[in-house]
Coordinates of C-alpha atoms in Angstrom, one line a residue:
Chain F
M1 CA 74.9 -90.7 -88.2
P2 CA 74.0 -94.2 -89.5
T3 CA 73.6 -96.5 -86.5
A4 CA 72.4 -100.1 -86.4
P5 CA 68.8 -100.8 -85.3
E6 CA 68.4 -102.1 -81.7
K7 CA 68.3 -105.8 -82.8
G8 CA 71.2 -105.4 -85.2
I9 CA 73.5 -103.8 -82.6
W10 CA 73.3 -107.0 -80.4
K11 CA 74.5 -109.1 -83.3
I12 CA 77.4 -106.7 -83.8
I13 CA 78.2 -106.7 -80.1
T14 CA 78.1 -110.4 -79.8
A15 CA 80.2 -111.0 -82.9
S16 CA 82.8 -108.5 -81.7
S17 CA 82.8 -109.5 -78.1
V18 CA 83.1 -113.2 -78.6
G19 CA 86.2 -112.8 -80.8
T20 CA 87.8 -110.3 -78.4
L21 CA 87.1 -112.6 -75.4
I22 CA 88.8 -115.5 -77.1
E23 CA 91.8 -113.4 -77.9
W24 CA 92.1 -112.4 -74.2
Y25 CA 91.7 -116.1 -73.3
D26 CA 94.5 -117.0 -75.6
F27 CA 96.8 -114.3 -74.2
Y28 CA 96.1 -115.2 -70.6
I29 CA 96.6 -118.9 -70.6
F30 CA 100.2 -118.4 -71.4
G31 CA 100.6 -116.1 -68.4
S32 CA 98.6 -118.4 -66.1
L33 CA 100.7 -121.3 -67.1
S34 CA 104.1 -119.5 -67.0
T35 CA 105.6 -121.7 -64.3
I36 CA 104.8 -124.9 -66.3
I37 CA 106.0 -123.3 -69.5
A38 CA 109.2 -122.3 -67.9
A39 CA 109.9 -125.9 -66.8
K40 CA 109.0 -127.3 -70.3
F41 CA 110.6 -124.8 -72.6
F42 CA 113.6 -123.3 -70.8
P43 CA 116.7 -125.0 -69.4
S44 CA 115.6 -126.6 -66.2
E45 CA 118.9 -126.7 -64.4
N46 CA 118.3 -123.3 -62.9
P47 CA 114.6 -122.8 -62.1
T48 CA 115.0 -119.1 -61.4
A49 CA 116.7 -118.5 -64.7
A50 CA 113.9 -120.5 -66.4
L51 CA 111.2 -118.5 -64.7
L52 CA 112.9 -115.2 -65.5
S53 CA 113.2 -116.3 -69.1
T54 CA 109.5 -116.8 -69.2
L55 CA 108.9 -113.5 -67.4
A56 CA 111.0 -111.9 -70.1
T57 CA 108.9 -113.7 -72.7
F58 CA 105.7 -112.5 -70.9
A59 CA 107.0 -109.0 -70.9
A60 CA 107.9 -109.3 -74.5
G61 CA 104.4 -110.3 -75.2
F62 CA 103.2 -107.1 -73.6
I63 CA 105.8 -104.9 -75.2
V64 CA 105.0 -105.9 -78.7
R65 CA 101.3 -105.0 -78.1
P66 CA 101.9 -101.3 -78.9
F67 CA 103.6 -102.4 -82.2
G68 CA 100.6 -104.5 -83.0
A69 CA 98.4 -101.5 -82.3
L70 CA 100.4 -99.6 -84.9
V71 CA 100.5 -102.3 -87.5
F72 CA 96.9 -103.4 -87.3
G73 CA 95.6 -99.9 -86.5
R74 CA 97.1 -98.7 -89.7
L75 CA 95.6 -101.6 -91.6
G76 CA 92.2 -101.0 -90.0
D77 CA 92.2 -97.4 -91.1
L78 CA 93.3 -98.3 -94.6
I79 CA 91.3 -101.4 -95.5
G80 CA 88.6 -101.4 -92.9
R81 CA 87.8 -102.6 -89.4
K82 CA 86.1 -105.9 -90.3
Y83 CA 89.0 -107.6 -92.2
T84 CA 91.6 -106.3 -89.8
F85 CA 90.2 -107.7 -86.7
L86 CA 89.4 -110.9 -88.5
L87 CA 93.1 -111.2 -89.3
T88 CA 94.1 -110.5 -85.7
L89 CA 91.8 -113.3 -84.6
I90 CA 93.3 -115.8 -87.0
L91 CA 96.8 -114.9 -86.0
M92 CA 96.0 -115.2 -82.3
G93 CA 94.2 -118.5 -82.6
T94 CA 96.9 -120.1 -84.8
S95 CA 99.8 -119.0 -82.6
T96 CA 98.0 -120.2 -79.4
F97 CA 97.2 -123.5 -81.0
L98 CA 100.8 -123.9 -82.1
I99 CA 102.2 -123.2 -78.6
G100 CA 100.2 -126.2 -77.5
L101 CA 102.0 -128.3 -80.1
V102 CA 105.7 -127.2 -79.6
P103 CA 107.9 -130.1 -78.4
T104 CA 109.6 -129.4 -75.1
Y105 CA 113.2 -128.3 -74.6
E106 CA 114.1 -131.9 -73.6
S107 CA 112.9 -133.1 -77.0
I108 CA 114.3 -130.5 -79.5
G109 CA 116.6 -128.3 -77.4
A110 CA 117.0 -124.6 -77.9
L111 CA 114.5 -124.5 -80.8
A112 CA 111.7 -125.0 -78.3
P113 CA 112.1 -121.7 -76.4
I114 CA 112.7 -119.9 -79.7
L115 CA 109.5 -121.2 -81.2
V116 CA 107.6 -120.3 -78.0
L117 CA 109.0 -116.8 -77.9
V118 CA 108.1 -116.2 -81.6
L119 CA 104.6 -117.5 -81.1
R120 CA 104.2 -115.4 -78.0
L121 CA 105.3 -112.3 -80.0
V122 CA 102.7 -113.1 -82.6
Q123 CA 100.1 -113.3 -79.9
G124 CA 101.1 -109.9 -78.6
L125 CA 101.0 -108.4 -82.0
A126 CA 97.5 -109.8 -82.7
L127 CA 96.2 -108.6 -79.3
G128 CA 97.5 -105.1 -80.1
G129 CA 95.3 -105.0 -83.2
E130 CA 92.2 -106.6 -81.8
Y131 CA 90.9 -104.3 -79.2
G132 CA 91.0 -101.1 -81.1
G133 CA 89.1 -102.7 -84.0
A134 CA 86.4 -104.2 -81.8
A135 CA 85.8 -101.1 -79.8
T136 CA 85.8 -98.9 -82.9
Y137 CA 83.5 -101.2 -84.7
V138 CA 80.9 -101.3 -82.0
A139 CA 81.2 -97.6 -81.3
E140 CA 80.7 -96.7 -84.9
H141 CA 77.5 -98.8 -85.0
S142 CA 76.1 -97.3 -81.7
P143 CA 73.7 -94.4 -81.2
A144 CA 75.5 -91.5 -79.5
H145 CA 73.3 -91.5 -76.3
R146 CA 74.2 -95.2 -75.6
R147 CA 77.7 -95.5 -76.8
G148 CA 79.2 -96.0 -73.4
Y149 CA 76.7 -98.7 -72.7
Y150 CA 77.2 -100.7 -75.9
T151 CA 81.0 -100.4 -76.0
S152 CA 81.1 -101.5 -72.3
W153 CA 80.2 -105.0 -73.5
I154 CA 83.5 -105.1 -75.3
Q155 CA 85.1 -104.0 -72.0
T156 CA 83.8 -107.1 -70.2
T157 CA 85.8 -109.3 -72.6
A158 CA 89.2 -108.8 -71.0
T159 CA 87.9 -109.9 -67.6
L160 CA 85.7 -112.7 -69.0
G161 CA 88.8 -113.9 -70.9
L162 CA 90.7 -114.1 -67.7
F163 CA 87.7 -115.9 -66.1
L164 CA 87.5 -118.3 -69.0
S165 CA 91.2 -119.1 -68.9
L166 CA 91.3 -119.7 -65.2
G167 CA 88.1 -121.8 -65.4
V168 CA 89.5 -123.9 -68.3
I169 CA 92.8 -124.4 -66.5
L170 CA 91.3 -125.3 -63.2
S171 CA 88.8 -127.7 -64.9
I172 CA 91.4 -129.6 -67.0
R173 CA 93.7 -129.7 -63.9
R174 CA 91.0 -131.2 -61.9
I175 CA 89.8 -133.7 -64.6
M176 CA 93.4 -134.9 -65.4
G177 CA 94.9 -134.6 -62.0
V178 CA 97.7 -132.2 -61.0
E179 CA 100.5 -134.6 -61.9
D180 CA 99.3 -135.3 -65.4
F181 CA 98.5 -131.6 -66.0
E182 CA 101.8 -130.3 -64.8
N183 CA 104.2 -133.1 -65.7
G184 CA 102.3 -134.8 -68.6
N185 CA 100.6 -133.1 -71.5
G186 CA 97.6 -131.8 -69.7
W187 CA 98.8 -128.2 -69.8
R188 CA 98.7 -128.3 -73.6
F189 CA 94.9 -128.7 -73.7
P190 CA 94.0 -125.1 -72.8
F191 CA 96.2 -124.0 -75.8
L192 CA 94.8 -126.6 -78.2
L193 CA 91.2 -125.7 -77.2
S194 CA 91.7 -122.2 -78.6
I195 CA 91.5 -123.4 -82.2
V196 CA 87.9 -124.6 -81.7
L197 CA 86.9 -121.3 -80.1
V198 CA 88.6 -119.3 -82.8
I199 CA 87.0 -121.2 -85.7
V200 CA 83.6 -120.5 -84.2
S201 CA 84.4 -116.9 -83.8
I202 CA 85.8 -116.5 -87.3
F203 CA 82.6 -118.0 -88.7
I204 CA 80.6 -115.4 -86.8
R205 CA 82.8 -112.5 -87.8
L206 CA 82.8 -113.4 -91.5
K207 CA 79.0 -112.7 -91.5
M208 CA 79.6 -109.1 -90.3
S209 CA 79.5 -106.1 -92.5
E210 CA 81.9 -103.2 -92.5
S211 CA 81.5 -100.3 -90.0
P212 CA 79.0 -97.8 -91.6
L213 CA 81.2 -94.8 -90.9
F214 CA 84.3 -96.4 -92.4
A215 CA 82.3 -97.7 -95.4
K216 CA 81.0 -94.1 -96.0
L217 CA 84.5 -92.7 -95.8
K218 CA 85.8 -95.3 -98.2
S219 CA 83.0 -94.8 -100.7
E220 CA 83.7 -91.0 -100.7
G221 CA 87.4 -91.7 -101.1
K222 CA 88.2 -89.9 -97.8
T223 CA 90.1 -92.6 -95.9
S224 CA 93.6 -91.8 -94.7
V225 CA 96.5 -92.4 -97.0
N226 CA 99.0 -92.6 -94.1
P227 CA 97.2 -93.2 -90.8
I228 CA 100.4 -93.4 -88.7
K229 CA 101.7 -90.1 -90.1
E230 CA 98.3 -88.4 -89.6
S231 CA 98.0 -89.8 -86.1
F232 CA 101.4 -88.9 -84.7
G233 CA 102.8 -86.5 -87.2
N234 CA 99.8 -84.1 -86.9
K235 CA 100.4 -82.0 -83.9
L236 CA 96.7 -81.6 -83.1
N237 CA 96.1 -85.3 -83.1
F238 CA 99.4 -86.2 -81.4
K239 CA 98.4 -83.9 -78.5
M240 CA 95.3 -85.9 -78.0
V241 CA 97.2 -89.2 -78.2
L242 CA 99.5 -87.9 -75.4
L243 CA 96.5 -86.7 -73.3
A244 CA 94.7 -90.1 -73.8
L245 CA 97.8 -91.9 -72.6
F246 CA 98.8 -89.8 -69.6
G247 CA 95.4 -88.6 -68.6
A248 CA 93.5 -91.9 -68.9
T249 CA 95.0 -95.2 -70.2
M250 CA 98.2 -95.1 -68.1
G251 CA 96.2 -95.1 -64.8
Q252 CA 93.6 -97.4 -66.2
G253 CA 96.2 -99.9 -67.1
V254 CA 97.8 -100.1 -63.7
I255 CA 94.4 -100.2 -61.9
W256 CA 93.4 -103.0 -64.2
Y257 CA 96.4 -105.2 -63.6
T258 CA 96.7 -104.5 -59.9
G259 CA 93.1 -105.4 -59.2
Q260 CA 93.2 -108.7 -61.1
F261 CA 96.7 -110.0 -61.9
Y262 CA 98.7 -108.6 -59.0
A263 CA 96.0 -109.5 -56.6
Q264 CA 96.1 -113.1 -57.9
S265 CA 99.9 -113.2 -57.6
F266 CA 99.8 -111.7 -54.2
L267 CA 97.4 -114.4 -52.9
L268 CA 99.8 -117.1 -54.1
T269 CA 103.2 -115.6 -53.3
K270 CA 102.6 -113.4 -50.2
C271 CA 99.6 -114.9 -48.6
F272 CA 100.6 -118.5 -49.5
I273 CA 97.0 -119.4 -50.4
D274 CA 96.5 -122.8 -52.0
Y275 CA 96.5 -122.6 -55.8
E276 CA 93.0 -123.8 -56.3
Q277 CA 91.6 -121.7 -53.5
A278 CA 93.4 -118.6 -54.7
N279 CA 92.1 -118.9 -58.2
S280 CA 88.6 -119.7 -57.0
I281 CA 88.7 -116.5 -54.9
I282 CA 89.6 -114.6 -58.0
L283 CA 87.0 -116.3 -60.2
I284 CA 84.1 -115.6 -57.7
A285 CA 85.2 -112.0 -57.3
L286 CA 85.3 -111.6 -61.1
V287 CA 81.8 -113.0 -61.4
I288 CA 80.5 -110.6 -58.7
A289 CA 82.1 -107.5 -60.2
T290 CA 81.9 -108.0 -63.9
P291 CA 78.3 -106.7 -64.4
F292 CA 79.6 -103.3 -63.2
F293 CA 81.5 -102.9 -66.5
I294 CA 78.1 -102.5 -68.1
I295 CA 76.7 -100.4 -65.3
F296 CA 79.5 -97.9 -65.3
G297 CA 79.6 -97.9 -69.1
A298 CA 75.9 -97.1 -69.2
L299 CA 76.3 -94.5 -66.4
S300 CA 79.1 -92.8 -68.4
D301 CA 76.4 -91.9 -71.0
K302 CA 74.7 -89.9 -68.3
W303 CA 77.5 -88.7 -66.0
G304 CA 80.4 -88.4 -68.5
R305 CA 83.3 -90.8 -69.1
K306 CA 85.9 -88.8 -67.2
N307 CA 84.2 -88.5 -63.8
I308 CA 83.7 -92.2 -63.4
M309 CA 87.2 -93.1 -64.6
M310 CA 88.8 -90.6 -62.2
V311 CA 86.9 -91.8 -59.2
G312 CA 88.0 -95.4 -60.0
M313 CA 91.6 -94.3 -60.1
L314 CA 91.4 -92.2 -56.9
L315 CA 89.8 -95.1 -55.0
G316 CA 92.7 -97.4 -56.2
V317 CA 95.3 -94.8 -55.1
L318 CA 93.7 -94.4 -51.6
L319 CA 92.6 -98.0 -50.9
Y320 CA 95.2 -100.4 -52.4
R321 CA 97.5 -100.4 -49.4
P322 CA 94.7 -100.9 -46.8
I323 CA 93.1 -103.6 -48.9
F324 CA 96.3 -105.6 -49.6
Q325 CA 97.2 -105.2 -45.9
Q326 CA 93.9 -106.8 -45.0
L327 CA 94.6 -109.7 -47.4
L328 CA 97.9 -110.2 -45.5
N329 CA 96.0 -110.1 -42.2
L330 CA 93.5 -112.7 -43.3
S331 CA 96.3 -115.1 -44.2
D332 CA 98.2 -114.5 -41.0
T333 CA 98.1 -117.8 -39.0
S334 CA 100.1 -116.5 -36.0
K335 CA 96.9 -115.4 -34.2
R336 CA 95.0 -118.6 -34.9
T337 CA 94.8 -121.4 -32.3
V338 CA 96.3 -124.7 -33.4
T339 CA 93.9 -127.6 -32.7
E340 CA 95.9 -130.4 -34.4
Q341 CA 99.4 -130.7 -35.6
T342 CA 101.0 -133.7 -37.5
S343 CA 104.5 -134.1 -38.9
N344 CA 105.7 -136.6 -41.5
V345 CA 109.5 -137.0 -42.1
V346 CA 110.8 -138.7 -45.2
Q347 CA 114.3 -139.1 -46.7
S348 CA 115.2 -136.2 -48.9
T349 CA 115.3 -137.0 -52.6
V350 CA 118.0 -134.4 -53.1
F351 CA 120.4 -135.2 -50.2
A352 CA 120.7 -138.6 -48.6
S353 CA 121.8 -137.0 -45.3
A354 CA 118.9 -134.6 -45.3
S355 CA 115.2 -135.2 -44.7
D356 CA 112.0 -133.5 -46.0
T357 CA 109.5 -132.7 -43.3
T358 CA 105.8 -132.1 -44.0
T359 CA 103.9 -130.4 -41.1
L360 CA 100.2 -130.0 -41.2
K361 CA 98.5 -127.6 -38.8
K362 CA 94.8 -127.4 -38.3
F363 CA 93.3 -124.3 -36.7
D364 CA 90.2 -123.7 -34.6
D365 CA 88.5 -121.7 -37.4
G366 CA 88.9 -124.5 -39.9
S367 CA 91.8 -123.2 -41.8
E368 CA 94.8 -125.5 -42.6
L369 CA 98.5 -124.7 -43.1
K370 CA 100.8 -127.2 -44.8
M371 CA 104.5 -126.6 -44.5
V372 CA 107.0 -128.6 -46.5
S373 CA 110.6 -128.3 -45.4
H374 CA 112.7 -129.4 -48.4
A375 CA 116.5 -129.7 -48.8
N376 CA 117.7 -127.6 -51.8
P377 CA 120.8 -128.5 -53.9
K378 CA 123.0 -126.5 -51.4
G379 CA 121.8 -128.7 -48.6
E380 CA 119.8 -125.8 -47.0
H381 CA 116.2 -126.3 -46.0
E382 CA 113.5 -124.3 -47.9
I383 CA 110.0 -124.1 -46.4
K384 CA 107.1 -124.0 -48.8
K385 CA 103.8 -122.9 -47.2
T386 CA 100.3 -123.6 -48.5
L387 CA 97.3 -122.2 -46.6
I388 CA 93.7 -123.3 -47.1
L389 CA 91.5 -120.6 -45.6
D390 CA 88.4 -121.1 -43.5
T391 CA 85.1 -120.1 -45.2
T392 CA 84.7 -116.7 -43.4
S393 CA 88.3 -115.6 -44.3
K394 CA 87.8 -116.9 -47.9
W395 CA 84.7 -114.8 -48.4
K396 CA 86.3 -111.7 -46.8
M397 CA 89.1 -112.1 -49.4
I398 CA 86.5 -112.5 -52.2
F399 CA 84.9 -109.3 -51.0
L400 CA 88.2 -107.4 -51.0
I401 CA 89.2 -108.6 -54.5
A402 CA 85.7 -107.8 -55.8
V403 CA 86.1 -104.3 -54.5
M404 CA 89.4 -103.9 -56.4
V405 CA 87.7 -105.3 -59.5
L406 CA 85.0 -102.8 -59.0
F407 CA 87.7 -100.0 -59.3
V408 CA 88.7 -101.8 -62.5
T409 CA 85.2 -101.6 -63.9
M410 CA 85.0 -97.9 -63.1
V411 CA 88.2 -97.0 -65.0
Y412 CA 87.7 -99.6 -67.8
G413 CA 84.0 -99.7 -68.5
P414 CA 83.8 -96.2 -70.1
I415 CA 87.2 -96.1 -71.7
A416 CA 86.3 -97.5 -75.2
A417 CA 83.7 -94.8 -75.7
F418 CA 86.1 -92.3 -74.3
L419 CA 88.9 -93.2 -76.7
V420 CA 86.6 -93.5 -79.7
E421 CA 85.2 -90.0 -79.1
M422 CA 88.7 -88.5 -78.9
F423 CA 89.8 -89.3 -82.5
P424 CA 88.4 -88.8 -86.0
T425 CA 87.0 -91.8 -88.0
K426 CA 89.8 -91.9 -90.7
I427 CA 92.6 -92.5 -88.1
R428 CA 90.6 -93.7 -85.2
Y429 CA 91.8 -97.3 -85.2
T430 CA 95.4 -96.3 -85.1
S431 CA 95.1 -93.3 -82.8
M432 CA 93.1 -95.0 -80.1
S433 CA 95.0 -98.4 -80.2
L434 CA 98.4 -97.0 -79.4
P435 CA 97.6 -95.2 -76.1
Y436 CA 95.4 -98.0 -75.0
H437 CA 98.1 -100.6 -75.5
I438 CA 100.9 -98.5 -74.0
G439 CA 98.7 -97.9 -71.0
N440 CA 97.6 -101.5 -70.6
G441 CA 100.5 -103.4 -72.2
I442 CA 103.4 -101.4 -70.8
F443 CA 102.2 -99.5 -67.7
G444 CA 99.8 -102.2 -66.7
G445 CA 101.6 -105.3 -68.0
L446 CA 104.7 -104.5 -66.1
V447 CA 103.0 -104.1 -62.7
P448 CA 103.9 -107.5 -61.4
F449 CA 107.4 -107.2 -62.8
I450 CA 108.3 -103.8 -61.4
A451 CA 106.4 -104.6 -58.2
T452 CA 108.5 -107.7 -57.7
L453 CA 111.7 -105.7 -58.4
I454 CA 110.7 -103.1 -55.8
T455 CA 110.1 -105.8 -53.2
T456 CA 113.6 -107.1 -53.6
I457 CA 115.1 -103.8 -52.5
P458 CA 116.4 -104.0 -49.0
G459 CA 114.0 -102.5 -46.4
S460 CA 111.0 -103.2 -48.5
N461 CA 108.0 -105.3 -47.4
A462 CA 105.2 -107.3 -48.9
L463 CA 103.3 -104.1 -49.7
S464 CA 106.1 -102.0 -51.2
G465 CA 105.4 -103.2 -54.7
L466 CA 102.2 -101.4 -54.7
W467 CA 104.0 -98.0 -54.9
Y468 CA 104.4 -98.4 -58.6
P469 CA 100.6 -98.7 -59.5
I470 CA 99.7 -96.1 -56.8
I471 CA 102.2 -93.5 -58.1
V472 CA 101.3 -94.1 -61.8
A473 CA 97.5 -94.0 -61.0
A474 CA 97.9 -90.8 -58.9
L475 CA 99.8 -89.1 -61.7
C476 CA 97.2 -90.1 -64.2
F477 CA 94.4 -88.9 -61.9
I478 CA 96.0 -85.4 -61.6
I479 CA 96.5 -85.1 -65.3
G480 CA 93.1 -86.5 -66.2
S481 CA 91.2 -84.4 -63.6
L482 CA 92.9 -81.1 -64.7
Y483 CA 93.2 -81.5 -68.5
L484 CA 90.2 -83.5 -69.6
S485 CA 86.7 -82.2 -69.7
N486 CA 83.8 -84.3 -68.7
K487 CA 81.7 -83.2 -71.7
M488 CA 81.3 -85.9 -74.4
D489 CA 81.9 -85.5 -78.1
K490 CA 78.7 -87.2 -79.2
D491 CA 79.4 -86.8 -82.9
V492 CA 82.0 -89.4 -84.0
T493 CA 81.3 -89.0 -87.7
D494 CA 84.1 -86.4 -88.0
Chain A
M1 CA 92.9 -73.4 -64.6
N2 CA 95.0 -72.6 -67.7
G3 CA 97.7 -71.1 -65.5
I4 CA 97.8 -74.3 -63.3
K5 CA 98.0 -76.4 -66.5
R6 CA 100.9 -74.4 -67.8
I7 CA 102.8 -74.4 -64.5
L8 CA 102.3 -78.2 -64.2
G9 CA 103.8 -78.5 -67.6
I10 CA 107.2 -77.9 -66.0
L11 CA 106.4 -80.7 -63.5
W12 CA 105.6 -83.2 -66.3
I13 CA 108.9 -82.3 -68.0
V14 CA 110.8 -82.8 -64.8
I15 CA 109.0 -86.1 -64.0
G16 CA 109.7 -87.4 -67.5
I17 CA 113.4 -86.6 -67.3
A18 CA 113.7 -87.7 -63.6
S19 CA 111.9 -91.1 -64.2
I20 CA 114.2 -92.2 -67.0
T21 CA 117.3 -90.9 -65.1
A22 CA 116.2 -92.8 -62.0
L23 CA 115.8 -96.0 -64.0
I24 CA 119.2 -95.7 -65.6
Y25 CA 120.8 -94.9 -62.3
S26 CA 119.0 -97.8 -60.5
A27 CA 120.1 -100.2 -63.3
A28 CA 123.7 -99.0 -63.1
T29 CA 123.8 -99.5 -59.3
N30 CA 121.9 -102.8 -59.2
I31 CA 123.1 -104.8 -62.1
N32 CA 125.7 -107.4 -61.1
T33 CA 125.2 -106.7 -57.4
A34 CA 123.8 -109.1 -54.9
H35 CA 120.2 -107.9 -55.0
G36 CA 118.5 -111.0 -56.5
D37 CA 116.4 -110.4 -59.6
I38 CA 117.2 -106.7 -59.8
G39 CA 120.9 -107.6 -60.2
K40 CA 120.2 -109.1 -63.6
P41 CA 120.6 -106.9 -66.7
L42 CA 117.8 -108.3 -68.9
P43 CA 114.8 -106.9 -66.9
W44 CA 116.5 -103.5 -66.7
L45 CA 117.2 -103.5 -70.4
I46 CA 113.6 -104.2 -71.2
I47 CA 112.2 -101.6 -68.8
I48 CA 114.6 -98.9 -69.9
L49 CA 114.0 -99.7 -73.6
V50 CA 110.2 -99.5 -73.0
F51 CA 110.1 -96.4 -70.8
T52 CA 112.5 -94.2 -72.7
P53 CA 110.0 -93.2 -75.5
I54 CA 107.2 -92.9 -72.9
A55 CA 109.4 -90.6 -70.8
V56 CA 110.1 -88.5 -73.9
G57 CA 106.3 -88.4 -74.5
L58 CA 105.8 -87.1 -71.0
V59 CA 108.4 -84.4 -71.6
I60 CA 106.6 -83.4 -74.9
F61 CA 103.3 -83.4 -73.1
G62 CA 104.8 -81.1 -70.5
Y63 CA 106.2 -78.9 -73.1
Y64 CA 102.8 -78.6 -74.9
S65 CA 101.2 -77.9 -71.6
L66 CA 103.7 -75.2 -70.8
K67 CA 103.1 -73.6 -74.1
G68 CA 99.4 -73.5 -73.5
E69 CA 98.5 -76.1 -76.1
Y70 CA 96.0 -77.7 -73.6
D71 CA 94.4 -74.4 -72.6
G72 CA 90.6 -74.3 -72.6
E73 CA 88.2 -77.2 -72.5
I74 CA 89.1 -80.5 -74.0
K75 CA 86.0 -82.6 -74.8
T76 CA 86.2 -86.3 -74.4

């Protein structure tokens, strides 16, 4: 099999990874800024409706990913990997940049949310086409005995994209100030910045050559005429698509989202951790755990892909509830001793007869709890809590999140090599992209949504939402363990 | 092992059918009732729309499994 020399493979990995990382960055900033986007682009009279509209937009972004996998997967198997994932990069960068330019609902009315929705759909489509191309491209250049290791660099990009998006948002927020960032135009800069990153990445990717395996197929006239039909209409291949979905990507998707996104949301909404502290906890945990994508990718070349992925899933199934319970315990202020308490009462801006009360409690361990009692439009008082943890509790939380990201690295590190090895070259892009994006986009992407729905059921508690990822991961663990072999198909030239 | 895979095929078919049935039933009982977000039709519509083909896929997976299509060793 023609593989790139050692020096050449790093150019290939860099060019592929940088573009994929930027696409993830583009996709995440929308999710991270969803509350601000809701206020800017959806009718503000009803904040819940606005937030739900954005959630629907967010979900739509994920739902269109599988369609992107089909559209661009087909293109990648027909015209080649290089030009297809160049196209996805251009689409993603342009749509992200344009989101940063769309006037608000107050300026242009209903056109604003429609434009944002359309651009978000384009983002989802582009993301659906990107990953399969990058993973296939790197895998088809890699020597068989190091395929897991080399493709694991692509696997780091999703987490690094999240890291980059959080880092950029926090930096701009700090530079401009919270007020300017949220109520001015500061929130637009993370979107606008994308165009610079994308231009750099396009420049790098233009210099790349086509995958040697695809180029060989093309020169021999053996490329697929109809990749979608051959992927899903051919029973032999369709069976493998189903197995890849239910035995691997479904569980990988929920582990991935729970360990990173749901954890982030949990810190903010259930533990009431201060926005900056919660995101810094996630950022540090990501830094600690990210090298393990490479480690487990490399180990999968020796131990097999399946074993590592299944252990990661099992650990998630067994340990999610204890870990999240521990996060709740660490944010519980009822057992801490109050050393200082101050209250400040001001006239409510909503109701003249009501007043807003801000209470600040300082505890003996150094943590601080701020409670703002605010009159809502019905005249009822709502209490908003913000907790700043003491250093010890903060590091305990970082450790717990890092452990969950470690599970992510186990299931996600080897999966590119796993998927590439399952399917033949001429329909690989299409065949591997769809199960990947159904697993991640649908099963994974809907973790926060379904988990939130579960927690609204009477009798549920803060941990009830975890049942969704636990059950899905458990099901996937059983299917993967029984139906998949740990032996690798080293020859991907078929 | 092949016997277990085949028997479990029935379970995958049942889970596929049960999951989509449970979703539709939950949607019917929760939409327009006082249960906060789950009382709104849009989230349910999205979820059911998305999960229906997946549930069908799980049923097909179960059927193939029951028929012995996944017997033997499947290399990754």
